[in-house]
């Protein structure tokens, strides 16, 4: 229930107050903030992927649950940072396709939120088999978005 | 209830798996991750403080609720990054007192988590008066910790 209310809140924000406020945030600050989100998504997806794939042992359901909840929250935080004003900026690997193929980008950003929410659910339920299925779905969206919209590193 | 379980998870992590895993994370990565948390805490405390203090109008309970929930999660994320291996590192404003006055630092980090959890509660309840009281308590902990443990900027 709380999650649903939150999701509704996000939708309101995109079209409302935050839209206005964002116009005043400097592009370099927006870039720094969205990169911070990516850094932390990596921090918390790392242990989940490690344990779910068996590369990190033993599997710790408490660590997975906590990390997945953080990841679910983080997965909502980057998107308002991809403001038009940041297009072509320095110190970023974001490709201009983000804006020229906006619908595709938005769809992937939405999918990340959906898939991480599902991961959070199975992780908090301590459903290890569910986590082992769902972490791959999350990794797939990360990869798909980076493939199309991030400069090759 | 979910929050309580999460808090318990955090306690387990500090003494358990993450403790071992952390020893393998490079100090510069730990610094980058904890700085990312600070960046995002700023991103989400900003609108709350702005609206609660009346500097940003109108007050938007949905934005405040969403931001406070993110902040509550973020307030748990920085602490394992203050590993001994990062002491005296470059590109950080963290003072050595973090380790020489560990008990005080830990107490403040705990207080931030407690105060942001209270803020999240009143924010989700759309209790505007409660937010206007509680945001100041959160700001006070930020300030207290920076005063003692962050290099003057």
PDB file of C-alpha atoms in Angstrom:
ATOM      1  CA  UNK A   1       0.000   0.000   0.000  1.00  0.00           C
ATOM      2  CA  UNK A   2       2.737   2.385   1.002  1.00  0.00           C
ATOM      3  CA  UNK A   3       4.545   1.545  -2.255  1.00  0.00           C
ATOM      4  CA  UNK A   4       1.458   2.355  -4.319  1.00  0.00           C
ATOM      5  CA  UNK A   5       1.102   5.723  -2.673  1.00  0.00           C
ATOM      6  CA  UNK A   6       4.754   6.402  -3.318  1.00  0.00           C
ATOM      7  CA  UNK A   7       4.460   5.533  -6.978  1.00  0.00           C
ATOM      8  CA  UNK A   8       1.530   7.915  -7.271  1.00  0.00           C
ATOM      9  CA  UNK A   9       3.650  10.558  -5.577  1.00  0.00           C
ATOM     10  CA  UNK A  10       6.361  10.132  -8.174  1.00  0.00           C
ATOM     11  CA  UNK A  11       3.917  10.621 -11.019  1.00  0.00           C
ATOM     12  CA  UNK A  12       2.617  13.823  -9.487  1.00  0.00           C
ATOM     13  CA  UNK A  13       6.142  15.115  -8.985  1.00  0.00           C
ATOM     14  CA  UNK A  14       7.191  14.669 -12.595  1.00  0.00           C
ATOM     15  CA  UNK A  15       4.487  16.985 -13.814  1.00  0.00           C
ATOM     16  CA  UNK A  16       4.366  19.273 -10.823  1.00  0.00           C
ATOM     17  CA  UNK A  17       6.522  21.112  -8.337  1.00  0.00           C
ATOM     18  CA  UNK A  18       9.714  19.173  -8.950  1.00  0.00           C
ATOM     19  CA  UNK A  19       9.475  20.017 -12.635  1.00  0.00           C
ATOM     20  CA  UNK A  20       9.629  23.689 -11.797  1.00  0.00           C
ATOM     21  CA  UNK A  21      12.284  23.266  -9.125  1.00  0.00           C
ATOM     22  CA  UNK A  22      14.455  21.168 -11.439  1.00  0.00           C
ATOM     23  CA  UNK A  23      14.707  23.934 -13.998  1.00  0.00           C
ATOM     24  CA  UNK A  24      16.702  25.839 -11.384  1.00  0.00           C
ATOM     25  CA  UNK A  25      19.153  23.043 -10.541  1.00  0.00           C
ATOM     26  CA  UNK A  26      22.462  23.409 -12.391  1.00  0.00           C
ATOM     27  CA  UNK A  27      23.151  20.736 -15.036  1.00  0.00           C
ATOM     28  CA  UNK A  28      26.401  19.700 -13.352  1.00  0.00           C
ATOM     29  CA  UNK A  29      24.556  19.134 -10.098  1.00  0.00           C
ATOM     30  CA  UNK A  30      21.942  17.006 -11.858  1.00  0.00           C
ATOM     31  CA  UNK A  31      24.719  14.932 -13.460  1.00  0.00           C
ATOM     32  CA  UNK A  32      26.470  14.492 -10.113  1.00  0.00           C
ATOM     33  CA  UNK A  33      23.231  13.402  -8.440  1.00  0.00           C
ATOM     34  CA  UNK A  34      22.259  10.855 -11.072  1.00  0.00           C
ATOM     35  CA  UNK A  35      25.812   9.455 -11.091  1.00  0.00           C
ATOM     36  CA  UNK A  36      25.539   9.106  -7.303  1.00  0.00           C
ATOM     37  CA  UNK A  37      22.432   6.986  -7.850  1.00  0.00           C
ATOM     38  CA  UNK A  38      24.272   4.743 -10.319  1.00  0.00           C
ATOM     39  CA  UNK A  39      27.166   4.338  -7.851  1.00  0.00           C
ATOM     40  CA  UNK A  40      24.806   3.249  -5.076  1.00  0.00           C
ATOM     41  CA  UNK A  41      22.766   0.990  -7.336  1.00  0.00           C
ATOM     42  CA  UNK A  42      26.053  -0.796  -8.005  1.00  0.00           C
ATOM     43  CA  UNK A  43      26.848  -0.943  -4.296  1.00  0.00           C
ATOM     44  CA  UNK A  44      23.606  -2.736  -3.497  1.00  0.00           C
ATOM     45  CA  UNK A  45      23.078  -4.798  -6.637  1.00  0.00           C
ATOM     46  CA  UNK A  46      26.596  -6.202  -6.201  1.00  0.00           C
ATOM     47  CA  UNK A  47      25.945  -8.349  -3.111  1.00  0.00           C
ATOM     48  CA  UNK A  48      22.560  -9.463  -4.445  1.00  0.00           C
ATOM     49  CA  UNK A  49      24.015 -10.627  -7.769  1.00  0.00           C
ATOM     50  CA  UNK A  50      27.005 -12.174  -6.005  1.00  0.00           C
ATOM     51  CA  UNK A  51      24.875 -14.201  -3.622  1.00  0.00           C
ATOM     52  CA  UNK A  52      22.116 -15.047  -6.088  1.00  0.00           C
ATOM     53  CA  UNK A  53      24.648 -16.347  -8.608  1.00  0.00           C
ATOM     54  CA  UNK A  54      26.538 -18.287  -5.930  1.00  0.00           C
ATOM     55  CA  UNK A  55      29.763 -16.325  -6.443  1.00  0.00           C
ATOM     56  CA  UNK A  56      29.521 -14.923  -2.923  1.00  0.00           C
ATOM     57  CA  UNK A  57      28.793 -17.453  -0.201  1.00  0.00           C
ATOM     58  CA  UNK A  58      27.001 -18.051   2.030  1.00  0.00           C
ATOM     59  CA  UNK A  59      23.671 -16.660   0.841  1.00  0.00           C
ATOM     60  CA  UNK A  60      22.497 -14.194   3.492  1.00  0.00           C
ATOM     61  CA  UNK A  61      18.783 -13.456   3.232  1.00  0.00           C
ATOM     62  CA  UNK A  62      19.032 -10.450   5.554  1.00  0.00           C
ATOM     63  CA  UNK A  63      21.716  -8.763   3.464  1.00  0.00           C
ATOM     64  CA  UNK A  64      19.771  -9.522   0.290  1.00  0.00           C
ATOM     65  CA  UNK A  65      16.559  -8.133   1.774  1.00  0.00           C
ATOM     66  CA  UNK A  66      18.169  -4.933   2.966  1.00  0.00           C
ATOM     67  CA  UNK A  67      20.105  -4.412  -0.292  1.00  0.00           C
ATOM     68  CA  UNK A  68      17.030  -5.054  -2.437  1.00  0.00           C
ATOM     69  CA  UNK A  69      14.974  -2.521  -0.500  1.00  0.00           C
ATOM     70  CA  UNK A  70      17.673   0.094  -0.927  1.00  0.00           C
ATOM     71  CA  UNK A  71      17.931  -0.778  -4.623  1.00  0.00           C
ATOM     72  CA  UNK A  72      14.172  -0.475  -5.074  1.00  0.00           C
ATOM     73  CA  UNK A  73      14.295   3.024  -3.632  1.00  0.00           C
ATOM     74  CA  UNK A  74      17.421   4.010  -5.574  1.00  0.00           C
ATOM     75  CA  UNK A  75      15.876   2.812  -8.838  1.00  0.00           C
ATOM     76  CA  UNK A  76      13.417   5.713  -8.581  1.00  0.00           C
ATOM     77  CA  UNK A  77      15.980   8.442  -7.971  1.00  0.00           C
ATOM     78  CA  UNK A  78      18.028   8.954 -11.153  1.00  0.00           C
ATOM     79  CA  UNK A  79      15.425   9.854 -13.735  1.00  0.00           C
ATOM     80  CA  UNK A  80      14.666  13.487 -12.987  1.00  0.00           C
ATOM     81  CA  UNK A  81      18.413  14.065 -13.365  1.00  0.00           C
ATOM     82  CA  UNK A  82      18.223  13.344 -17.109  1.00  0.00           C
ATOM     83  CA  UNK A  83      16.973  16.846 -17.772  1.00  0.00           C
ATOM     84  CA  UNK A  84      17.407  18.366 -21.261  1.00  0.00           C
ATOM     85  CA  UNK A  85      19.840  20.902 -19.782  1.00  0.00           C
ATOM     86  CA  UNK A  86      22.380  18.120 -19.166  1.00  0.00           C
ATOM     87  CA  UNK A  87      22.487  17.007 -22.814  1.00  0.00           C
ATOM     88  CA  UNK A  88      26.038  17.011 -24.210  1.00  0.00           C
ATOM     89  CA  UNK A  89      27.512  17.981 -20.865  1.00  0.00           C
ATOM     90  CA  UNK A  90      31.031  17.125 -19.748  1.00  0.00           C
ATOM     91  CA  UNK A  91      31.899  14.429 -17.238  1.00  0.00           C
ATOM     92  CA  UNK A  92      29.041  12.200 -18.299  1.00  0.00           C
ATOM     93  CA  UNK A  93      28.702   9.044 -20.364  1.00  0.00           C
ATOM     94  CA  UNK A  94      25.038   9.698 -21.072  1.00  0.00           C
ATOM     95  CA  UNK A  95      24.391   9.542 -24.834  1.00  0.00           C
ATOM     96  CA  UNK A  96      22.195  12.072 -26.712  1.00  0.00           C
ATOM     97  CA  UNK A  97      19.919   9.142 -27.665  1.00  0.00           C
ATOM     98  CA  UNK A  98      18.398   9.536 -24.190  1.00  0.00           C
ATOM     99  CA  UNK A  99      16.595  12.561 -25.536  1.00  0.00           C
ATOM    100  CA  UNK A 100      16.191  11.555 -29.200  1.00  0.00           C
ATOM    101  CA  UNK A 101      14.709   8.177 -28.194  1.00  0.00           C
ATOM    102  CA  UNK A 102      12.930   9.417 -25.094  1.00  0.00           C
ATOM    103  CA  UNK A 103      10.079   6.896 -25.179  1.00  0.00           C
ATOM    104  CA  UNK A 104      12.473   3.949 -25.205  1.00  0.00           C
ATOM    105  CA  UNK A 105      14.541   5.472 -22.398  1.00  0.00           C
ATOM    106  CA  UNK A 106      11.452   6.142 -20.313  1.00  0.00           C
ATOM    107  CA  UNK A 107      10.221   2.624 -20.858  1.00  0.00           C
ATOM    108  CA  UNK A 108      13.505   1.159 -19.624  1.00  0.00           C
ATOM    109  CA  UNK A 109      13.569   3.473 -16.621  1.00  0.00           C
ATOM    110  CA  UNK A 110      10.041   2.348 -15.780  1.00  0.00           C
ATOM    111  CA  UNK A 111      10.999  -1.296 -16.215  1.00  0.00           C
ATOM    112  CA  UNK A 112      13.897  -0.916 -13.790  1.00  0.00           C
ATOM    113  CA  UNK A 113      11.490   0.389 -11.176  1.00  0.00           C
ATOM    114  CA  UNK A 114       9.047  -2.460 -11.785  1.00  0.00           C
ATOM    115  CA  UNK A 115      11.694  -5.190 -11.730  1.00  0.00           C
ATOM    116  CA  UNK A 116      13.464  -3.857  -8.616  1.00  0.00           C
ATOM    117  CA  UNK A 117      10.110  -3.610  -6.839  1.00  0.00           C
ATOM    118  CA  UNK A 118       9.494  -7.283  -7.635  1.00  0.00           C
ATOM    119  CA  UNK A 119      12.988  -8.118  -6.406  1.00  0.00           C
ATOM    120  CA  UNK A 120      12.353  -6.209  -3.185  1.00  0.00           C
ATOM    121  CA  UNK A 121       9.181  -8.181  -2.638  1.00  0.00           C
ATOM    122  CA  UNK A 122      10.743 -11.648  -2.959  1.00  0.00           C
ATOM    123  CA  UNK A 123      13.837 -10.532  -1.034  1.00  0.00           C
ATOM    124  CA  UNK A 124      11.818  -9.291   1.942  1.00  0.00           C
ATOM    125  CA  UNK A 125       9.767 -12.499   1.850  1.00  0.00           C
ATOM    126  CA  UNK A 126      13.110 -14.331   2.195  1.00  0.00           C
ATOM    127  CA  UNK A 127      12.201 -16.236  -0.968  1.00  0.00           C
ATOM    128  CA  UNK A 128      15.677 -17.333  -2.096  1.00  0.00           C
ATOM    129  CA  UNK A 129      14.479 -19.084  -5.260  1.00  0.00           C
ATOM    130  CA  UNK A 130      12.484 -15.978  -6.172  1.00  0.00           C
ATOM    131  CA  UNK A 131      15.553 -13.769  -5.706  1.00  0.00           C
ATOM    132  CA  UNK A 132      17.628 -16.101  -7.871  1.00  0.00           C
ATOM    133  CA  UNK A 133      15.087 -15.708 -10.675  1.00  0.00           C
ATOM    134  CA  UNK A 134      14.402 -12.015 -10.271  1.00  0.00           C
ATOM    135  CA  UNK A 135      17.934 -10.630  -9.896  1.00  0.00           C
ATOM    136  CA  UNK A 136      18.620 -11.644 -13.499  1.00  0.00           C
ATOM    137  CA  UNK A 137      15.602  -9.647 -14.706  1.00  0.00           C
ATOM    138  CA  UNK A 138      17.009  -6.582 -12.958  1.00  0.00           C
ATOM    139  CA  UNK A 139      20.483  -7.107 -14.414  1.00  0.00           C
ATOM    140  CA  UNK A 140      18.954  -7.412 -17.872  1.00  0.00           C
ATOM    141  CA  UNK A 141      17.347  -3.955 -17.652  1.00  0.00           C
ATOM    142  CA  UNK A 142      20.587  -2.388 -16.379  1.00  0.00           C
ATOM    143  CA  UNK A 143      22.382  -3.900 -19.363  1.00  0.00           C
ATOM    144  CA  UNK A 144      19.734  -2.950 -21.921  1.00  0.00           C
ATOM    145  CA  UNK A 145      19.742   0.679 -20.852  1.00  0.00           C
ATOM    146  CA  UNK A 146      23.544   0.935 -20.735  1.00  0.00           C
ATOM    147  CA  UNK A 147      23.777  -0.742 -24.137  1.00  0.00           C
ATOM    148  CA  UNK A 148      21.623   1.883 -25.833  1.00  0.00           C
ATOM    149  CA  UNK A 149      22.139   4.979 -23.750  1.00  0.00           C
ATOM    150  CA  UNK A 150      25.585   4.915 -22.152  1.00  0.00           C
ATOM    151  CA  UNK A 151      28.863   5.600 -23.905  1.00  0.00           C
ATOM    152  CA  UNK A 152      30.913   2.413 -24.205  1.00  0.00           C
ATOM    153  CA  UNK A 153      33.422   2.428 -21.344  1.00  0.00           C
TER     154      UNK A 153
ATOM    155  CA  UNK B   1       7.047  -3.827  11.069  1.00  0.00           C
ATOM    156  CA  UNK B   2       9.011  -3.853   7.844  1.00  0.00           C
ATOM    157  CA  UNK B   3      11.175  -1.045   9.219  1.00  0.00           C
ATOM    158  CA  UNK B   4      11.943  -3.014  12.367  1.00  0.00           C
ATOM    159  CA  UNK B   5      12.999  -6.009  10.361  1.00  0.00           C
ATOM    160  CA  UNK B   6      15.201  -3.796   8.235  1.00  0.00           C
ATOM    161  CA  UNK B   7      16.867  -2.260  11.274  1.00  0.00           C
ATOM    162  CA  UNK B   8      17.585  -5.739  12.588  1.00  0.00           C
ATOM    163  CA  UNK B   9      19.041  -6.605   9.193  1.00  0.00           C
ATOM    164  CA  UNK B  10      21.422  -3.675   9.407  1.00  0.00           C
ATOM    165  CA  UNK B  11      22.695  -4.780  12.815  1.00  0.00           C
ATOM    166  CA  UNK B  12      23.349  -8.280  11.535  1.00  0.00           C
ATOM    167  CA  UNK B  13      25.181  -6.927   8.507  1.00  0.00           C
ATOM    168  CA  UNK B  14      27.592  -4.791  10.493  1.00  0.00           C
ATOM    169  CA  UNK B  15      28.932  -7.786  12.353  1.00  0.00           C
ATOM    170  CA  UNK B  16      28.455 -10.345   9.624  1.00  0.00           C
ATOM    171  CA  UNK B  17      28.874 -10.938   5.940  1.00  0.00           C
ATOM    172  CA  UNK B  18      29.176  -7.319   4.910  1.00  0.00           C
ATOM    173  CA  UNK B  19      32.008  -6.899   7.386  1.00  0.00           C
ATOM    174  CA  UNK B  20      33.988  -9.529   5.530  1.00  0.00           C
ATOM    175  CA  UNK B  21      32.960  -8.309   2.106  1.00  0.00           C
ATOM    176  CA  UNK B  22      33.866  -4.722   2.990  1.00  0.00           C
ATOM    177  CA  UNK B  23      37.465  -5.617   3.719  1.00  0.00           C
ATOM    178  CA  UNK B  24      37.802  -6.389   0.020  1.00  0.00           C
ATOM    179  CA  UNK B  25      36.300  -3.132  -1.287  1.00  0.00           C
ATOM    180  CA  UNK B  26      38.951  -0.590  -2.248  1.00  0.00           C
ATOM    181  CA  UNK B  27      39.119   2.492   0.005  1.00  0.00           C
ATOM    182  CA  UNK B  28      38.555   4.851  -2.946  1.00  0.00           C
ATOM    183  CA  UNK B  29      35.386   2.976  -3.844  1.00  0.00           C
ATOM    184  CA  UNK B  30      34.121   3.215  -0.261  1.00  0.00           C
ATOM    185  CA  UNK B  31      34.795   6.970  -0.293  1.00  0.00           C
ATOM    186  CA  UNK B  32      32.988   7.386  -3.605  1.00  0.00           C
ATOM    187  CA  UNK B  33      29.988   5.424  -2.342  1.00  0.00           C
ATOM    188  CA  UNK B  34      29.617   7.320   0.921  1.00  0.00           C
ATOM    189  CA  UNK B  35      30.013  10.647  -0.920  1.00  0.00           C
ATOM    190  CA  UNK B  36      27.248   9.509  -3.266  1.00  0.00           C
ATOM    191  CA  UNK B  37      25.023   9.026  -0.224  1.00  0.00           C
ATOM    192  CA  UNK B  38      25.799  12.548   1.025  1.00  0.00           C
ATOM    193  CA  UNK B  39      25.004  13.976  -2.441  1.00  0.00           C
ATOM    194  CA  UNK B  40      21.621  12.257  -2.495  1.00  0.00           C
ATOM    195  CA  UNK B  41      20.804  13.128   1.102  1.00  0.00           C
ATOM    196  CA  UNK B  42      21.273  16.724  -0.002  1.00  0.00           C
ATOM    197  CA  UNK B  43      19.073  16.204  -3.042  1.00  0.00           C
ATOM    198  CA  UNK B  44      16.158  14.992  -0.955  1.00  0.00           C
ATOM    199  CA  UNK B  45      16.610  17.016   2.237  1.00  0.00           C
ATOM    200  CA  UNK B  46      16.686  20.192   0.121  1.00  0.00           C
ATOM    201  CA  UNK B  47      13.024  20.217  -0.955  1.00  0.00           C
ATOM    202  CA  UNK B  48      11.883  19.119   2.507  1.00  0.00           C
ATOM    203  CA  UNK B  49      13.790  21.904   4.247  1.00  0.00           C
ATOM    204  CA  UNK B  50      12.725  24.405   1.589  1.00  0.00           C
ATOM    205  CA  UNK B  51       9.039  23.594   1.928  1.00  0.00           C
ATOM    206  CA  UNK B  52       9.049  23.098   5.690  1.00  0.00           C
ATOM    207  CA  UNK B  53      10.743  26.453   6.220  1.00  0.00           C
ATOM    208  CA  UNK B  54       8.424  28.195   3.769  1.00  0.00           C
ATOM    209  CA  UNK B  55      11.257  29.189   1.420  1.00  0.00           C
ATOM    210  CA  UNK B  56       9.831  26.977  -1.319  1.00  0.00           C
ATOM    211  CA  UNK B  57       6.122  27.352  -1.934  1.00  0.00           C
ATOM    212  CA  UNK B  58       3.614  25.852  -2.147  1.00  0.00           C
ATOM    213  CA  UNK B  59       4.072  23.059   0.390  1.00  0.00           C
ATOM    214  CA  UNK B  60       3.584  19.773  -1.496  1.00  0.00           C
ATOM    215  CA  UNK B  61       2.862  16.869   0.850  1.00  0.00           C
ATOM    216  CA  UNK B  62       3.481  14.281  -1.889  1.00  0.00           C
ATOM    217  CA  UNK B  63       6.942  15.603  -2.680  1.00  0.00           C
ATOM    218  CA  UNK B  64       7.769  15.815   1.024  1.00  0.00           C
ATOM    219  CA  UNK B  65       6.551  12.258   1.634  1.00  0.00           C
ATOM    220  CA  UNK B  66       8.515  10.809  -1.255  1.00  0.00           C
ATOM    221  CA  UNK B  67      11.674  12.772  -0.392  1.00  0.00           C
ATOM    222  CA  UNK B  68      11.495  11.823   3.291  1.00  0.00           C
ATOM    223  CA  UNK B  69      11.165   8.117   2.469  1.00  0.00           C
ATOM    224  CA  UNK B  70      14.190   8.302   0.193  1.00  0.00           C
ATOM    225  CA  UNK B  71      16.094  10.229   2.880  1.00  0.00           C
ATOM    226  CA  UNK B  72      15.194   7.652   5.520  1.00  0.00           C
ATOM    227  CA  UNK B  73      16.669   4.915   3.326  1.00  0.00           C
ATOM    228  CA  UNK B  74      19.727   6.957   2.368  1.00  0.00           C
ATOM    229  CA  UNK B  75      20.457   7.763   6.019  1.00  0.00           C
ATOM    230  CA  UNK B  76      21.308   4.090   6.518  1.00  0.00           C
ATOM    231  CA  UNK B  77      23.687   3.771   3.574  1.00  0.00           C
ATOM    232  CA  UNK B  78      26.835   5.796   4.310  1.00  0.00           C
ATOM    233  CA  UNK B  79      28.150   4.267   7.513  1.00  0.00           C
ATOM    234  CA  UNK B  80      29.816   1.081   6.332  1.00  0.00           C
ATOM    235  CA  UNK B  81      31.826   3.306   3.985  1.00  0.00           C
ATOM    236  CA  UNK B  82      33.691   4.849   6.926  1.00  0.00           C
ATOM    237  CA  UNK B  83      36.002   1.861   7.104  1.00  0.00           C
ATOM    238  CA  UNK B  84      39.423   2.244   8.787  1.00  0.00           C
ATOM    239  CA  UNK B  85      41.072   1.694   5.391  1.00  0.00           C
ATOM    240  CA  UNK B  86      39.743   5.071   4.198  1.00  0.00           C
ATOM    241  CA  UNK B  87      41.394   7.054   7.016  1.00  0.00           C
ATOM    242  CA  UNK B  88      43.611   9.836   5.694  1.00  0.00           C
ATOM    243  CA  UNK B  89      42.622   9.120   2.109  1.00  0.00           C
ATOM    244  CA  UNK B  90      42.671  11.714  -0.661  1.00  0.00           C
ATOM    245  CA  UNK B  91      39.549  13.320  -2.123  1.00  0.00           C
ATOM    246  CA  UNK B  92      37.686  13.228   1.153  1.00  0.00           C
ATOM    247  CA  UNK B  93      36.768  15.782   3.802  1.00  0.00           C
ATOM    248  CA  UNK B  94      36.319  13.108   6.462  1.00  0.00           C
ATOM    249  CA  UNK B  95      38.400  13.956   9.539  1.00  0.00           C
ATOM    250  CA  UNK B  96      40.496  11.391  11.480  1.00  0.00           C
ATOM    251  CA  UNK B  97      38.315  12.144  14.527  1.00  0.00           C
ATOM    252  CA  UNK B  98      35.768   9.766  12.959  1.00  0.00           C
ATOM    253  CA  UNK B  99      38.007   6.939  14.119  1.00  0.00           C
ATOM    254  CA  UNK B 100      39.542   8.510  17.247  1.00  0.00           C
ATOM    255  CA  UNK B 101      36.080   9.491  18.541  1.00  0.00           C
ATOM    256  CA  UNK B 102      34.263   6.482  17.155  1.00  0.00           C
ATOM    257  CA  UNK B 103      31.576   6.296  19.861  1.00  0.00           C
ATOM    258  CA  UNK B 104      30.505   9.892  19.246  1.00  0.00           C
ATOM    259  CA  UNK B 105      30.474   9.365  15.489  1.00  0.00           C
ATOM    260  CA  UNK B 106      28.435   6.185  15.805  1.00  0.00           C
ATOM    261  CA  UNK B 107      25.978   7.906  18.107  1.00  0.00           C
ATOM    262  CA  UNK B 108      25.408  10.697  15.571  1.00  0.00           C
ATOM    263  CA  UNK B 109      25.041   8.221  12.703  1.00  0.00           C
ATOM    264  CA  UNK B 110      22.454   6.364  14.769  1.00  0.00           C
ATOM    265  CA  UNK B 111      20.659   9.603  15.594  1.00  0.00           C
ATOM    266  CA  UNK B 112      20.418  10.512  11.912  1.00  0.00           C
ATOM    267  CA  UNK B 113      18.721   7.200  11.233  1.00  0.00           C
ATOM    268  CA  UNK B 114      16.299   7.670  14.138  1.00  0.00           C
ATOM    269  CA  UNK B 115      15.419  11.261  13.242  1.00  0.00           C
ATOM    270  CA  UNK B 116      14.959  10.584   9.520  1.00  0.00           C
ATOM    271  CA  UNK B 117      12.740   7.605  10.370  1.00  0.00           C
ATOM    272  CA  UNK B 118      10.556   9.915  12.479  1.00  0.00           C
ATOM    273  CA  UNK B 119      10.507  12.425   9.613  1.00  0.00           C
ATOM    274  CA  UNK B 120       9.470   9.703   7.184  1.00  0.00           C
ATOM    275  CA  UNK B 121       6.623   8.738   9.471  1.00  0.00           C
ATOM    276  CA  UNK B 122       5.094  12.213   9.771  1.00  0.00           C
ATOM    277  CA  UNK B 123       5.742  12.933   6.086  1.00  0.00           C
ATOM    278  CA  UNK B 124       3.896   9.797   4.929  1.00  0.00           C
ATOM    279  CA  UNK B 125       1.064  10.625   7.322  1.00  0.00           C
ATOM    280  CA  UNK B 126       0.860  14.004   5.494  1.00  0.00           C
ATOM    281  CA  UNK B 127       1.290  15.674   8.889  1.00  0.00           C
ATOM    282  CA  UNK B 128       2.570  19.084   7.775  1.00  0.00           C
ATOM    283  CA  UNK B 129       2.995  20.447  11.310  1.00  0.00           C
ATOM    284  CA  UNK B 130       4.920  17.312  12.266  1.00  0.00           C
ATOM    285  CA  UNK B 131       7.240  17.729   9.258  1.00  0.00           C
ATOM    286  CA  UNK B 132       7.847  21.357  10.165  1.00  0.00           C
ATOM    287  CA  UNK B 133       8.976  20.293  13.647  1.00  0.00           C
ATOM    288  CA  UNK B 134      10.916  17.202  12.638  1.00  0.00           C
ATOM    289  CA  UNK B 135      12.912  18.526   9.658  1.00  0.00           C
ATOM    290  CA  UNK B 136      14.807  20.796  12.050  1.00  0.00           C
ATOM    291  CA  UNK B 137      15.797  17.804  14.195  1.00  0.00           C
ATOM    292  CA  UNK B 138      17.240  16.124  11.107  1.00  0.00           C
ATOM    293  CA  UNK B 139      19.123  19.268  10.054  1.00  0.00           C
ATOM    294  CA  UNK B 140      20.577  19.547  13.550  1.00  0.00           C
ATOM    295  CA  UNK B 141      22.142  16.063  13.349  1.00  0.00           C
ATOM    296  CA  UNK B 142      23.583  16.787   9.865  1.00  0.00           C
ATOM    297  CA  UNK B 143      25.145  19.952  11.272  1.00  0.00           C
ATOM    298  CA  UNK B 144      26.449  18.343  14.460  1.00  0.00           C
ATOM    299  CA  UNK B 145      28.195  15.574  12.556  1.00  0.00           C
ATOM    300  CA  UNK B 146      29.691  17.912   9.944  1.00  0.00           C
ATOM    301  CA  UNK B 147      30.867  20.282  12.694  1.00  0.00           C
ATOM    302  CA  UNK B 148      32.910  17.589  14.437  1.00  0.00           C
ATOM    303  CA  UNK B 149      33.825  15.203  11.680  1.00  0.00           C
ATOM    304  CA  UNK B 150      34.029  17.036   8.359  1.00  0.00           C
ATOM    305  CA  UNK B 151      36.840  19.313   7.250  1.00  0.00           C
ATOM    306  CA  UNK B 152      35.662  22.935   7.145  1.00  0.00           C
ATOM    307  CA  UNK B 153      34.741  23.705   3.548  1.00  0.00           C
TER     308      UNK B 153
END
